[in-house]
Short mmCIF file of C-alpha atoms in Angstrom, two decimals:
data_model
loop_
_atom_site.label_atom_id
_atom_site.label_comp_id
_atom_site.label_asym_id
_atom_site.label_seq_id
_atom_site.Cartn_x
_atom_site.Cartn_y
_atom_site.Cartn_z
CA MET R 1 -0.04 -0.03 0.04
CA ARG R 2 1.38 3.39 -0.69
CA ARG R 3 2.19 5.71 1.98
CA TYR R 4 1.02 9.04 1.31
CA PHE R 5 1.62 12.51 2.97
CA GLU R 6 -2.03 11.90 4.80
CA ASP R 7 0.14 8.38 6.81
CA TYR R 8 2.83 10.42 7.94
CA GLU R 9 1.47 11.07 11.42
CA VAL R 10 2.98 14.07 13.48
CA GLY R 11 3.69 12.48 16.91
CA SER R 12 4.58 9.16 15.79
CA SER R 13 7.77 7.48 16.51
CA ALA R 14 9.39 4.18 15.30
CA GLU R 15 12.60 2.13 15.96
CA PHE R 16 14.49 0.03 13.32
CA GLY R 17 17.24 -1.99 13.27
CA ALA R 18 19.65 -3.79 13.53
CA ILE R 19 22.35 -3.13 11.27
CA ALA R 20 25.51 -4.37 11.24
CA VAL R 21 28.74 -2.25 10.93
CA SER R 22 31.81 -3.99 8.73
CA ALA R 23 35.21 -2.32 9.11
CA ASP R 24 35.26 -3.65 5.32
CA GLU R 25 32.48 -0.95 4.82
CA ILE R 26 33.83 2.05 6.90
CA VAL R 27 37.10 1.83 5.13
CA ALA R 28 35.76 1.15 1.06
CA PHE R 29 33.27 4.22 2.08
CA ALA R 30 36.46 6.33 3.32
CA GLN R 31 38.22 5.99 0.63
CA ARG R 32 36.29 7.27 -1.47
CA TYR R 33 34.47 10.11 0.14
CA ASP R 34 36.52 11.10 3.24
CA PRO R 35 39.91 9.02 3.37
CA GLN R 36 40.53 10.70 6.80
CA PRO R 37 43.25 8.27 8.62
CA PHE R 38 40.87 6.89 11.26
CA HIS R 39 38.80 6.12 8.93
CA LEU R 40 41.12 3.58 6.79
CA ALA R 41 42.93 0.56 7.21
CA GLY R 42 45.64 0.36 9.97
CA ALA R 43 44.21 2.74 11.66
CA ASP R 44 45.53 1.92 15.57
CA GLU R 45 45.22 2.59 19.21
CA SER R 46 47.27 5.51 18.05
CA SER R 47 44.93 7.68 16.13
CA PRO R 48 42.58 9.88 18.27
CA TYR R 49 39.74 7.67 18.21
CA GLY R 50 41.66 4.38 20.02
CA GLY R 51 41.14 3.14 16.72
CA LEU R 52 39.03 2.36 13.23
CA ILE R 53 36.01 4.64 13.15
CA ALA R 54 32.89 4.94 10.39
CA SER R 55 32.70 8.56 8.65
CA GLY R 56 29.75 10.59 10.16
CA TRP R 57 28.90 10.50 6.19
CA HIS R 58 28.88 6.73 6.07
CA THR R 59 26.84 6.90 9.40
CA SER R 60 24.33 8.71 8.03
CA SER R 61 23.74 7.00 5.22
CA MET R 62 23.21 3.78 6.41
CA ALA R 63 20.36 6.15 8.41
CA MET R 64 19.16 7.26 5.07
CA ARG R 65 18.86 3.51 3.63
CA VAL R 66 16.92 2.85 7.01
CA MET R 67 14.99 5.65 6.74
CA VAL R 68 14.70 4.51 2.31
CA ASP R 69 13.85 0.69 3.37
CA GLU R 70 11.29 1.45 5.85
CA VAL R 71 9.95 4.89 6.14
CA ILE R 72 9.73 7.01 2.76
CA ASP R 73 8.21 5.61 -0.02
CA GLY R 74 9.66 5.59 -2.76
CA GLU R 75 6.87 5.45 -4.56
CA THR R 76 5.45 8.56 -4.01
CA SER R 77 8.49 10.64 -2.25
CA LEU R 78 9.57 13.47 -4.48
CA GLY R 79 13.35 13.98 -2.88
CA SER R 80 14.03 16.54 -0.03
CA PRO R 81 15.15 19.98 -0.32
CA GLY R 82 17.82 19.88 2.88
CA LEU R 83 18.10 18.82 6.57
CA GLY R 84 19.94 19.72 9.57
CA PRO R 85 21.58 20.49 11.81
CA ILE R 86 23.41 17.35 12.04
CA ARG R 87 25.04 15.89 14.95
CA TRP R 88 28.06 13.23 15.80
CA PRO R 89 27.89 12.99 18.96
CA ASN R 90 29.87 9.27 19.63
CA PRO R 91 31.67 7.58 16.87
CA VAL R 92 30.74 4.12 15.43
CA ARG R 93 33.12 1.32 14.93
CA PRO R 94 33.00 -1.71 13.39
CA GLY R 95 30.84 -4.66 15.01
CA ASP R 96 28.60 -2.21 16.43
CA VAL R 97 24.95 -2.51 15.67
CA LEU R 98 23.11 0.37 14.87
CA ARG R 99 19.10 1.21 15.79
CA VAL R 100 17.38 3.96 14.06
CA ARG R 101 14.91 6.06 15.22
CA VAL R 102 12.47 7.84 13.65
CA ASN R 103 10.65 11.00 15.03
CA VAL R 104 7.86 12.89 12.61
CA VAL R 105 7.33 15.88 13.78
CA ALA R 106 5.78 18.27 11.26
CA ALA R 107 4.03 18.01 8.27
CA LYS R 108 2.52 20.88 5.72
CA PRO R 109 0.93 20.83 2.92
CA SER R 110 2.36 22.62 0.21
CA THR R 111 0.41 26.00 0.32
CA LYS R 112 2.27 26.37 -4.03
CA LYS R 113 1.90 22.65 -5.72
CA PRO R 114 -1.74 21.55 -4.54
CA ASP R 115 -0.19 17.24 -4.89
CA ARG R 116 2.59 17.27 -2.28
CA GLY R 117 3.23 18.44 1.05
CA ALA R 118 6.48 18.38 3.21
CA VAL R 119 6.96 16.36 5.95
CA THR R 120 9.91 16.55 9.02
CA PHE R 121 11.65 14.04 10.82
CA GLN R 122 13.74 14.05 13.21
CA VAL R 123 16.64 11.07 12.92
CA GLU R 124 18.20 9.26 15.55
CA ALA R 125 21.18 6.36 15.39
CA LEU R 126 21.91 4.65 18.62
CA ASN R 127 24.46 1.87 19.14
CA GLN R 128 24.36 -1.06 21.75
CA ASN R 129 25.17 0.54 23.98
CA ASP R 130 22.58 2.68 23.95
CA GLU R 131 25.06 5.81 22.92
CA VAL R 132 23.71 8.26 20.64
CA VAL R 133 25.64 7.92 17.01
CA LEU R 134 23.69 10.48 15.20
CA VAL R 135 21.31 13.03 15.65
CA VAL R 136 19.59 14.60 12.48
CA GLU R 137 16.83 17.18 13.09
CA ASP R 138 14.81 18.97 10.12
CA TRP R 139 14.64 16.06 7.92
CA ILE R 140 12.61 16.95 5.59
CA GLY R 141 11.05 14.64 2.51
CA ILE R 142 8.67 16.11 -0.11
CA VAL R 143 5.75 13.24 -0.59
CA LYS R 144 3.50 12.99 -2.75
CA ARG R 145 -0.48 13.80 -1.16
CA ARG R 146 -3.14 10.96 -1.31
CA PRO R 147 -5.22 11.79 -5.52
CA ASN R 148 -8.86 12.21 -4.59
CA GLY R 149 -10.40 9.29 -4.52
CA THR R 150 -7.10 7.14 -3.59
CA PRO R 151 -7.78 4.82 -0.62
CA MET E 1 53.90 20.61 5.04
CA ARG E 2 50.92 20.21 8.33
CA ARG E 3 48.13 22.23 8.24
CA TYR E 4 47.58 23.06 12.28
CA PHE E 5 44.62 25.49 13.88
CA GLU E 6 46.63 28.54 13.53
CA ASP E 7 47.06 27.93 9.64
CA TYR E 8 43.28 28.52 8.59
CA GLU E 9 42.15 32.41 7.94
CA VAL E 10 39.18 33.78 8.76
CA GLY E 11 37.65 35.37 5.51
CA SER E 12 39.84 33.28 3.12
CA SER E 13 37.96 31.44 0.92
CA ALA E 14 38.71 29.03 -2.23
CA GLU E 15 37.29 27.07 -5.33
CA PHE E 16 38.23 23.36 -6.17
CA GLY E 17 37.24 21.09 -8.34
CA ALA E 18 36.55 19.32 -11.56
CA ILE E 19 34.31 16.61 -9.99
CA ALA E 20 32.78 14.72 -12.73
CA VAL E 21 29.85 13.10 -12.14
CA SER E 22 29.08 9.37 -13.56
CA ALA E 23 25.74 7.57 -13.86
CA ASP E 24 27.21 4.44 -12.92
CA GLU E 25 28.66 6.31 -9.78
CA ILE E 26 24.82 8.23 -8.83
CA VAL E 27 23.21 4.17 -9.01
CA ALA E 28 26.20 2.57 -7.64
CA PHE E 29 25.77 5.11 -4.55
CA ALA E 30 22.11 4.55 -4.52
CA GLN E 31 21.62 1.23 -4.40
CA ARG E 32 23.44 1.20 -1.43
CA TYR E 33 22.26 4.30 0.66
CA ASP E 34 19.29 5.52 -0.79
CA PRO E 35 17.65 3.60 -3.15
CA GLN E 36 14.54 5.96 -3.94
CA PRO E 37 13.22 5.34 -7.51
CA PHE E 38 15.03 8.60 -9.18
CA HIS E 39 18.33 7.84 -7.96
CA LEU E 40 18.03 4.43 -9.50
CA ALA E 41 19.07 3.11 -13.74
CA GLY E 42 15.99 3.06 -15.29
CA ALA E 43 14.77 6.93 -14.49
CA ASP E 44 13.61 7.83 -16.94
CA GLU E 45 11.36 11.48 -18.22
CA SER E 46 8.09 10.66 -16.43
CA SER E 47 10.81 9.84 -12.48
CA PRO E 48 9.69 13.98 -10.62
CA TYR E 49 13.35 14.93 -11.71
CA GLY E 50 13.07 14.15 -15.31
CA GLY E 51 15.59 12.06 -15.36
CA LEU E 52 18.78 10.12 -13.06
CA ILE E 53 19.95 12.48 -9.96
CA ALA E 54 22.36 11.85 -7.52
CA SER E 55 21.59 11.66 -3.77
CA GLY E 56 21.84 14.48 -1.45
CA TRP E 57 24.93 12.05 0.42
CA HIS E 58 26.22 11.23 -2.40
CA THR E 59 26.90 15.27 -3.71
CA SER E 60 27.93 15.79 0.63
CA SER E 61 30.20 12.94 0.28
CA MET E 62 31.71 14.49 -2.82
CA ALA E 63 32.31 17.40 -1.25
CA MET E 64 33.26 15.51 1.85
CA ARG E 65 36.33 13.95 -0.48
CA VAL E 66 37.21 17.54 -1.60
CA MET E 67 36.86 18.64 1.52
CA VAL E 68 39.85 15.75 2.28
CA ASP E 69 41.76 16.29 -0.88
CA GLU E 70 42.29 19.81 -0.49
CA VAL E 71 41.47 21.80 3.00
CA ILE E 72 41.77 19.10 6.14
CA ASP E 73 44.30 18.31 6.37
CA GLY E 74 44.47 14.59 7.92
CA GLU E 75 47.50 14.15 10.24
CA THR E 76 45.95 17.52 11.99
CA SER E 77 42.23 16.84 11.68
CA LEU E 78 40.35 15.06 14.60
CA GLY E 79 36.43 14.28 13.40
CA SER E 80 34.07 16.68 13.20
CA PRO E 81 31.22 17.16 16.26
CA GLY E 82 29.04 17.69 13.49
CA LEU E 83 27.63 20.51 10.77
CA GLY E 84 24.87 21.90 8.68
CA PRO E 85 21.65 22.45 8.17
CA ILE E 86 22.41 21.24 4.95
CA ARG E 87 20.22 22.12 1.50
CA TRP E 88 20.23 20.39 -1.70
CA PRO E 89 18.91 23.58 -4.29
CA ASN E 90 19.36 21.64 -7.93
CA PRO E 91 19.78 17.95 -8.65
CA VAL E 92 23.18 16.99 -9.69
CA ARG E 93 23.05 14.92 -12.97
CA PRO E 94 25.20 12.24 -14.43
CA GLY E 95 27.48 14.10 -17.02
CA ASP E 96 27.63 17.28 -14.85
CA VAL E 97 31.12 18.95 -13.12
CA LEU E 98 31.12 20.07 -10.06
CA ARG E 99 33.12 22.67 -7.96
CA VAL E 100 32.98 23.20 -4.40
CA ARG E 101 33.89 26.12 -2.62
CA VAL E 102 34.98 26.31 0.45
CA ASN E 103 34.49 29.86 2.96
CA VAL E 104 36.39 30.19 6.35
CA VAL E 105 33.98 31.75 8.47
CA ALA E 106 35.20 31.08 12.48
CA ALA E 107 38.06 29.72 13.98
CA LYS E 108 37.45 29.13 17.48
CA PRO E 109 40.72 27.74 20.23
CA SER E 110 39.02 24.65 22.66
CA THR E 111 38.36 26.02 26.29
CA LYS E 112 39.07 22.61 27.81
CA LYS E 113 41.54 21.00 25.43
CA PRO E 114 44.35 23.53 24.55
CA ASP E 115 45.65 21.01 21.67
CA ARG E 116 42.70 21.80 19.42
CA GLY E 117 40.55 23.97 18.44
CA ALA E 118 37.15 24.23 15.85
CA VAL E 119 37.52 25.64 12.52
CA THR E 120 33.89 26.09 10.83
CA PHE E 121 33.72 26.50 7.69
CA GLN E 122 30.78 26.69 4.52
CA VAL E 123 30.63 24.76 1.28
CA GLU E 124 29.09 25.12 -1.69
CA ALA E 125 28.96 22.35 -4.85
CA LEU E 126 27.74 24.37 -7.69
CA ASN E 127 27.55 22.80 -11.13
CA GLN E 128 28.57 23.75 -14.29
CA ASN E 129 26.09 25.68 -15.05
CA ASP E 130 27.08 28.12 -12.07
CA GLU E 131 24.06 26.90 -10.28
CA VAL E 132 24.22 25.49 -6.68
CA VAL E 133 24.15 22.17 -5.76
CA LEU E 134 25.10 22.11 -2.28
CA VAL E 135 25.51 23.92 0.77
CA VAL E 136 26.18 23.15 3.99
CA GLU E 137 26.87 25.88 7.10
CA ASP E 138 28.69 25.20 9.46
CA TRP E 139 30.51 22.82 9.08
CA ILE E 140 32.68 21.84 11.28
CA GLY E 141 35.84 20.71 11.87
CA ILE E 142 38.01 19.75 14.76
CA VAL E 143 41.47 20.26 14.23
CA LYS E 144 44.97 20.06 15.89
CA ARG E 145 47.10 23.24 17.65
CA ARG E 146 50.35 24.20 16.36
CA PRO E 147 52.69 22.42 18.93
CA ASN E 148 55.10 24.93 20.77
CA GLY E 149 59.00 25.12 18.58
CA THR E 150 57.10 23.50 15.64
CA PRO E 151 57.20 26.22 12.06
#
């Protein structure tokens, strides 16, 4: 069943996971997009975080995948104009298992385009020790409104 | 030569590029992290953006790579606590050639840890038509201060 703008309930909340984080994927992402030493193979106790950690962009992208799999309907999504601020309060390490908490904080029909509305989420990711590793405020998604007569 | 906290001049600005965007990379990124239809092979004129466009996370990650290659020194970087808001005012399409503009907007020594400081950047990416495709406000980097006696 399609998920339209009207189907996002402001104040609702849900949690999804588990997302297993591997050293191989941390390094693969970093090699292409964020090759700082603490995101690459060879990061050890002498590195600023005492070992390998994931790029914040990688952590954010993993959360995006959860949003697409669990929250956003690709058939009604019209993309996003932006989001944030983003915070990464704790590092993500190989072997971590993350879960993602999604809060629907606002839903506003477009005044200019009657076929769509903006849904605003707050998204958090936590690790297996309940440490927050990602917070995204004001994650905006543009979503199609339910067409007249569609159940 | 190492680039320390003291080497970031508030008010300075620089532009880097060119970054060629390929359909293959757009799709590869999306398959793993953002599999919405308009980021995947098969996106055509009937899709919301009239064809394939890059995930905003992919565009942001491409800008991160430029930051690491051109601005941030991996040997003095201590990572980032966060950044944003982020805006994606225009889509990124296959064949686009992007450049990245980096403005140093603030630099503040840490009051608690005398070996480091926070540098704040504003980062924009533009395409070959001078359309802004990415704006990141308050992109914070924690950077080592120059040790006493280091030239």
